[in-house]
Coordinates of C-alpha atoms in Angstrom, one line a residue:
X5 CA -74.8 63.4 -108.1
X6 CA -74.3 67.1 -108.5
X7 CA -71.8 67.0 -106.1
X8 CA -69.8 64.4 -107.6
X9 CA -69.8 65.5 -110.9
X10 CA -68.1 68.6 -109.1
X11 CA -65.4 67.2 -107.0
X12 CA -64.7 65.1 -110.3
X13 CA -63.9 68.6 -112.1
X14 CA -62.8 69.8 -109.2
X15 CA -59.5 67.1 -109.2
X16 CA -59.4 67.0 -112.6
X17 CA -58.6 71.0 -112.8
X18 CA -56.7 70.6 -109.2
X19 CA -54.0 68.3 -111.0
X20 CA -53.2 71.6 -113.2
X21 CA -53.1 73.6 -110.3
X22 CA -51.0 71.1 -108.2
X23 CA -48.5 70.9 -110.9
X24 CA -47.9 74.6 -111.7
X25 CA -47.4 74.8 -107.6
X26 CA -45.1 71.9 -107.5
X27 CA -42.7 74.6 -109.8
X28 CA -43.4 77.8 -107.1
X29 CA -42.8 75.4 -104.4
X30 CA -39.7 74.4 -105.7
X31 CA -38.4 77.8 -106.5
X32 CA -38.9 79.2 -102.6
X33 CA -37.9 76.5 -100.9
X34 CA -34.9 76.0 -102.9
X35 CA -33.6 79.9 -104.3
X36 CA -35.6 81.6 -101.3
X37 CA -38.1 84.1 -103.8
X38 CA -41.3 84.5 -104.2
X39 CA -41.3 84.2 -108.2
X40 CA -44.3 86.5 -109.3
X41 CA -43.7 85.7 -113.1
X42 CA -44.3 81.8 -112.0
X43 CA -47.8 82.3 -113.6
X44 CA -46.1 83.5 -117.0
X45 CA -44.2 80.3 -117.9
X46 CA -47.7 79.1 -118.1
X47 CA -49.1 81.3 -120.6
X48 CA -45.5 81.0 -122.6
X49 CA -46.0 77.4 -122.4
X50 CA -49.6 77.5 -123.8
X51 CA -48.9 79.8 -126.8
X52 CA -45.4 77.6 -127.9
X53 CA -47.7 74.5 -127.8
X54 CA -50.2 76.5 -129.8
X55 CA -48.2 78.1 -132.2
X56 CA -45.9 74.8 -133.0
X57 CA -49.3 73.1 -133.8
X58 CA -50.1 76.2 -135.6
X59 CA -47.1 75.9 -137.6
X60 CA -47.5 72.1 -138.2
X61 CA -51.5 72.0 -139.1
X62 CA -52.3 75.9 -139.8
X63 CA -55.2 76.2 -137.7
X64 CA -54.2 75.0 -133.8
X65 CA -56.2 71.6 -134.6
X66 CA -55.2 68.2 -134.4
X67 CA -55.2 64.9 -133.2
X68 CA -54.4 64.1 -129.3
X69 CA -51.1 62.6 -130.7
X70 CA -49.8 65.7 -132.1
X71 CA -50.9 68.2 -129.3
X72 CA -48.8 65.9 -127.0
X73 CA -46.0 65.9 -129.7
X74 CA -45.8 69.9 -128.8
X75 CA -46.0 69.2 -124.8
X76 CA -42.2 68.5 -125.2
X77 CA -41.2 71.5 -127.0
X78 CA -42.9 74.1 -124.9
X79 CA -41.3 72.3 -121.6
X80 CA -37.7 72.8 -123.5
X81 CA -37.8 76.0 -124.3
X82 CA -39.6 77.5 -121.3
X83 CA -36.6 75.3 -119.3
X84 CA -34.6 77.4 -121.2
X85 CA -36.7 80.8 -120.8
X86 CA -36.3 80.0 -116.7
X87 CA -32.3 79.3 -116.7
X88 CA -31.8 82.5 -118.3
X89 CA -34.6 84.9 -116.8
X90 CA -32.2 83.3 -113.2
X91 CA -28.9 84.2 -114.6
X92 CA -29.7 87.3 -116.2
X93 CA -31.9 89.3 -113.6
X94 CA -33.0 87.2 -110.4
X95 CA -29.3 86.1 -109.5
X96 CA -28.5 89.7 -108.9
X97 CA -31.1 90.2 -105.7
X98 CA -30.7 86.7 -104.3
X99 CA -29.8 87.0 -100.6
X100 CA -31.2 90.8 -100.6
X101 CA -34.4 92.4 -99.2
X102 CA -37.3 90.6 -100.2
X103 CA -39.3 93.6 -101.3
X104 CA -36.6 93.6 -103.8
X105 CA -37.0 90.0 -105.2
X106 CA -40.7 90.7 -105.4
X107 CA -40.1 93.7 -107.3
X108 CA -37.9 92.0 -110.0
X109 CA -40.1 88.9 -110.6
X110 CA -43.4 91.6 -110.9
X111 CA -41.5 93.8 -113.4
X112 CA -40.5 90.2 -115.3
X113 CA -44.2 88.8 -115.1
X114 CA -45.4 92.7 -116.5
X115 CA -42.7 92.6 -119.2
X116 CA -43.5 89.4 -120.5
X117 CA -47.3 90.1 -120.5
X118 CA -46.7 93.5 -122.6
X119 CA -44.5 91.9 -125.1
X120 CA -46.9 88.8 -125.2
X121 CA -49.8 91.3 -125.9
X122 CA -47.6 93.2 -128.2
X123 CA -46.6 89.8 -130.2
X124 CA -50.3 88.2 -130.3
X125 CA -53.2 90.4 -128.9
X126 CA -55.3 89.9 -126.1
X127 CA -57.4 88.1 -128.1
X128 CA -57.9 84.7 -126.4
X129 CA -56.7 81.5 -128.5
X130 CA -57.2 77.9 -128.1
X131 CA -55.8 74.4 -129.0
X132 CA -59.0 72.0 -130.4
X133 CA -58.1 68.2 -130.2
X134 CA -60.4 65.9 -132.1
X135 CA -62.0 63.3 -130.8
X136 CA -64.8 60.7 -132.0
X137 CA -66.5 61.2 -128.6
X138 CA -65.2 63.6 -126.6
X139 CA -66.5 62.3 -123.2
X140 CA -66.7 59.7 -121.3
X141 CA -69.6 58.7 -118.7
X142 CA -68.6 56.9 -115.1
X143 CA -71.2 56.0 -112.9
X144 CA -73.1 58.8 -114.2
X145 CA -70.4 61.1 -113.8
X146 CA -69.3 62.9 -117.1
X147 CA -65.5 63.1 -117.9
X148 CA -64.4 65.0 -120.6
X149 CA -61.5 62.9 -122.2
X150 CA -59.5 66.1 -122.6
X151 CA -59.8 67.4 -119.5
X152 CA -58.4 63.4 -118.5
X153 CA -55.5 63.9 -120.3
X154 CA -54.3 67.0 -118.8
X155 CA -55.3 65.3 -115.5
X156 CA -53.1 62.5 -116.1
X157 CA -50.1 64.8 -118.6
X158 CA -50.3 67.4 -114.9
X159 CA -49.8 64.0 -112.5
X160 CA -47.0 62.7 -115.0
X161 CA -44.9 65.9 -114.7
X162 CA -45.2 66.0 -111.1
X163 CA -44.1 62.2 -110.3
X164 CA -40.9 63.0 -112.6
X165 CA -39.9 66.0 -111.0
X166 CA -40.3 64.0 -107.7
X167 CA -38.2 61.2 -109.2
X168 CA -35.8 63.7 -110.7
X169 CA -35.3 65.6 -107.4
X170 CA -34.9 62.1 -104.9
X171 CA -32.7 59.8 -107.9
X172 CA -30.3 62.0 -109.9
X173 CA -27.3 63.5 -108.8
X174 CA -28.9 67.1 -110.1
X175 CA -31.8 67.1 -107.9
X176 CA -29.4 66.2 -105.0
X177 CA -27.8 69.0 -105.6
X178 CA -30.7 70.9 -105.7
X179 CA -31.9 69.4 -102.4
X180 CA -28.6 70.2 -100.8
X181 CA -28.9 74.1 -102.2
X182 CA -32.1 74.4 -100.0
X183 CA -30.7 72.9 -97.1
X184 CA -27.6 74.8 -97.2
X185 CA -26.2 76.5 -99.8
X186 CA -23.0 77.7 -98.0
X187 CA -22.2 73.9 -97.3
X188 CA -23.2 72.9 -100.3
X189 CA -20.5 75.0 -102.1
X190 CA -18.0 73.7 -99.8
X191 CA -18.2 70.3 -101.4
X192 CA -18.3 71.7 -104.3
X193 CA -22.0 71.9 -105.9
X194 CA -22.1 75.0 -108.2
X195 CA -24.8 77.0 -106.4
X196 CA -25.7 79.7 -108.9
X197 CA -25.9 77.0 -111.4
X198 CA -28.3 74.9 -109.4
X199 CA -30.7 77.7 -108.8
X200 CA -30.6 78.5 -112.1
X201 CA -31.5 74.9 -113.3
X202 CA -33.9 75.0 -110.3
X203 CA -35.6 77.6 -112.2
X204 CA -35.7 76.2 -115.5
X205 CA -37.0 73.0 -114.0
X206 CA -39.9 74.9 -112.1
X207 CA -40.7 77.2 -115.7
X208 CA -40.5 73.5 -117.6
X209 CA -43.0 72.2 -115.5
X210 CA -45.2 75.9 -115.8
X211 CA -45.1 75.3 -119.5
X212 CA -45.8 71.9 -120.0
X213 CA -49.0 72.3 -118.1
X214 CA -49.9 75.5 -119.6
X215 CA -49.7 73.2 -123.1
X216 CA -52.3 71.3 -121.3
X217 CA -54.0 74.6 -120.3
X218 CA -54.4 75.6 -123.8
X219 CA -56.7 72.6 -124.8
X220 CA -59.3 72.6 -121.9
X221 CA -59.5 76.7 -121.4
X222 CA -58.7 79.5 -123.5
X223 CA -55.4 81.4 -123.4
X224 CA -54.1 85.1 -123.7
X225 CA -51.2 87.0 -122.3
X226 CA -52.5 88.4 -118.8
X227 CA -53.8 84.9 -117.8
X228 CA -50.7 84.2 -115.4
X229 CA -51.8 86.3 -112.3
X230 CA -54.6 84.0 -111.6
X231 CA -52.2 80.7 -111.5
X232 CA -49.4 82.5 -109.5
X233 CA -52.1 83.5 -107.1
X234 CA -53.5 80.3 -106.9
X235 CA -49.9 78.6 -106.5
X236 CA -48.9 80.9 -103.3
X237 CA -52.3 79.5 -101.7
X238 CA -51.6 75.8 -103.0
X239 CA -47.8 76.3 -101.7
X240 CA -48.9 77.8 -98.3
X241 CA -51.8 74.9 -97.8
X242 CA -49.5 72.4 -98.4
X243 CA -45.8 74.0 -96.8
X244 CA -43.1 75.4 -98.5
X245 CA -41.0 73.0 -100.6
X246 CA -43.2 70.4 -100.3
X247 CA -44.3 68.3 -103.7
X248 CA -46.6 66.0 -101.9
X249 CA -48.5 69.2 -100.0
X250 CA -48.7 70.9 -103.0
X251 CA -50.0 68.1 -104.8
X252 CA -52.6 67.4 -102.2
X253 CA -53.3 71.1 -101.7
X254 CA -53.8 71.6 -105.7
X255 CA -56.8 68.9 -106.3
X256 CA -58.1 70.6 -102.7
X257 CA -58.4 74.0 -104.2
X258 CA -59.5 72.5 -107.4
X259 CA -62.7 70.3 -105.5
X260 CA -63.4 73.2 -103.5
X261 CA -63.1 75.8 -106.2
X262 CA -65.7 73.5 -108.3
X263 CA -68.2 73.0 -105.7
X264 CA -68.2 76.9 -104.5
X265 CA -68.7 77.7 -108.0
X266 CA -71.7 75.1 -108.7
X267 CA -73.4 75.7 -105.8
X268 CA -73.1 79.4 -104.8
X269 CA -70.9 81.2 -107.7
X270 CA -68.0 81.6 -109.5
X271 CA -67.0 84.8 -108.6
X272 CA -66.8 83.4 -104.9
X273 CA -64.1 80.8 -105.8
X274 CA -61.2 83.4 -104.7
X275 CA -62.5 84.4 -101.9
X276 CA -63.9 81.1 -100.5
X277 CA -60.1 80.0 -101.0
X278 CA -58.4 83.0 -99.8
X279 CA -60.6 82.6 -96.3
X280 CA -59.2 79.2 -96.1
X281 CA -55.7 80.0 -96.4
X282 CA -56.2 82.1 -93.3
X283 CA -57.7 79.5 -91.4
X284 CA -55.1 77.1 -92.0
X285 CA -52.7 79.5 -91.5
X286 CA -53.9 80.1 -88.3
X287 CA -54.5 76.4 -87.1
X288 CA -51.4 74.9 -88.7
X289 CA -48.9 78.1 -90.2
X290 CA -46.6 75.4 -91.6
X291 CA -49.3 73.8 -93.6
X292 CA -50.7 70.7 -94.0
X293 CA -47.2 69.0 -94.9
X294 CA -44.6 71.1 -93.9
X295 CA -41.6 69.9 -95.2
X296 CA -39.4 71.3 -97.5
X297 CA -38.0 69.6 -100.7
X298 CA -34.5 69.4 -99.1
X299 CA -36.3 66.4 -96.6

């Protein structure tokens, strides 16, 4: 039973970490970077929730209604956060040495954990929804009815970014983009304007689920290492540009985070997950899906 309650946490969590990965995945396969300030869309995402609940109720509190009220509002404005963080500094070292690119995207994930610290503190903040119960029992299993929602808020976002990418003419674009950007501006598809919504997209979905973030865990500005870390190991488990593989890859890492962490320790979970990454790299380097979001 111990080990179900677990894996139960384990894929609740994992949705959260699926989704976040679905945004890194998207941004290498498609614009070709490793974005090291992927992890900061999520904290920005968590404090616009909180503060615009702040704002509304004075205190971060309220019902499950009006914390999902502010899930929209910190996806918009981190889209926007992401178009312009592409246009303004990461369209200048696309197509260059990829030291480079890693160098831009760390200074970007350092400067918007100083100013974060500068604006609010390190002091760690949370979102408290009420509820008349806040748990529900399965089979003997315990589910905390918050941690459900984020489950289900994580699984939404990444179904519409799938639907978005295979249905409108945008996420064609962007498909094309990955395959081949020099024929895709040949019929016409502006490319710098498709990364750049490619990166908006990816730092919408970052924020929405670091709203969701915010209510389960506590918050505070140099949280984002640990979720771009844990993307790059969801993203190479599952292969590059893949949504399903990092999907599947994210509630992986999640159950196996869980268990290593109830049964041995917590302070194992990174390395129990790092030493996995090499294995699969080593029995399957494209990973478990390999296929990138232009397929």
């Amino acid at each position: 039973m111990a080990a179900t309650q677990f894996v139960v946490n384990g894929l609740l969590v994992g949705a959260l970490f699926a989704a976040v990965a679905v945004g890194f995945a998207l941004i290498w396969g498609v614009v070709d970077i490793i974005n090291l300030a992927h992890g900061e869309m999520v904290m920005l995402g968590g404090y616009t929730s909180y503060w615009v609940l702040s704002l509304v109720t004075g205190n971060a509190e309220g019902s499950p209604l009006l914390f999902l009220a502010t899930v929209p509002v910190a996806i918009g404005v981190l889209f926007v956060v992401g178009y312009a963080l592409q246009r303004t500094l990461v369209s200048r070292v696309i197509g260059t040495d990829i030291f480079l690119t890693l160098l831009v995207t760390f200074g970007a994930s350092i400067a918007i954990q100083q100013l974060a610290l500068q604006a609010w503190s390190a002091n760690p903040r949370s979102i408290r929804v009420a509820f008349a119960d806040p748990s529900l029992t399965v089979a003997g299993v315990v589910v905390p009815k918050m941690k459900l929602v984020a489950f289900v808020g994580a699984l939404v976002l990444t179904a519409l970014l799938f639907v978005f990418l295979k249905q409108t003419r945008t996420g064609r674009a962007i498909r094309a983009v990955a395959q081949n950007p020099e024929a895709a501006a040949l019929v016409g598809i502006d490319v710098e304007h498709t990364r750049a919504m490619t990166f908006g997209l990816s730092s919408a979905i970052a924020g929405g689920v670091g709203s969701f973030i915010a209510v389960i865990l506590n918050i505070q500005p140099q949280m984002g290492l640990i979720y771009t870390l844990k993307s790059f190991v969801i993203v190479v488990f599952g292969g590059v540009g893949s949504i399903p593989g990092a999907l599947v890859g994210g509630l992986l890492l999640g159950s196996v985070e869980e268990l290593v962490a109830g049964f041995v320790s917590s302070q194992w979970t990174l390395a129990v997950s790092f030493s996995l990454l090499i294995v699969l790299l080593v029995v399957k380097p494209k990973g478990l899906f390999g296929e990138g979001v232009n397929e």
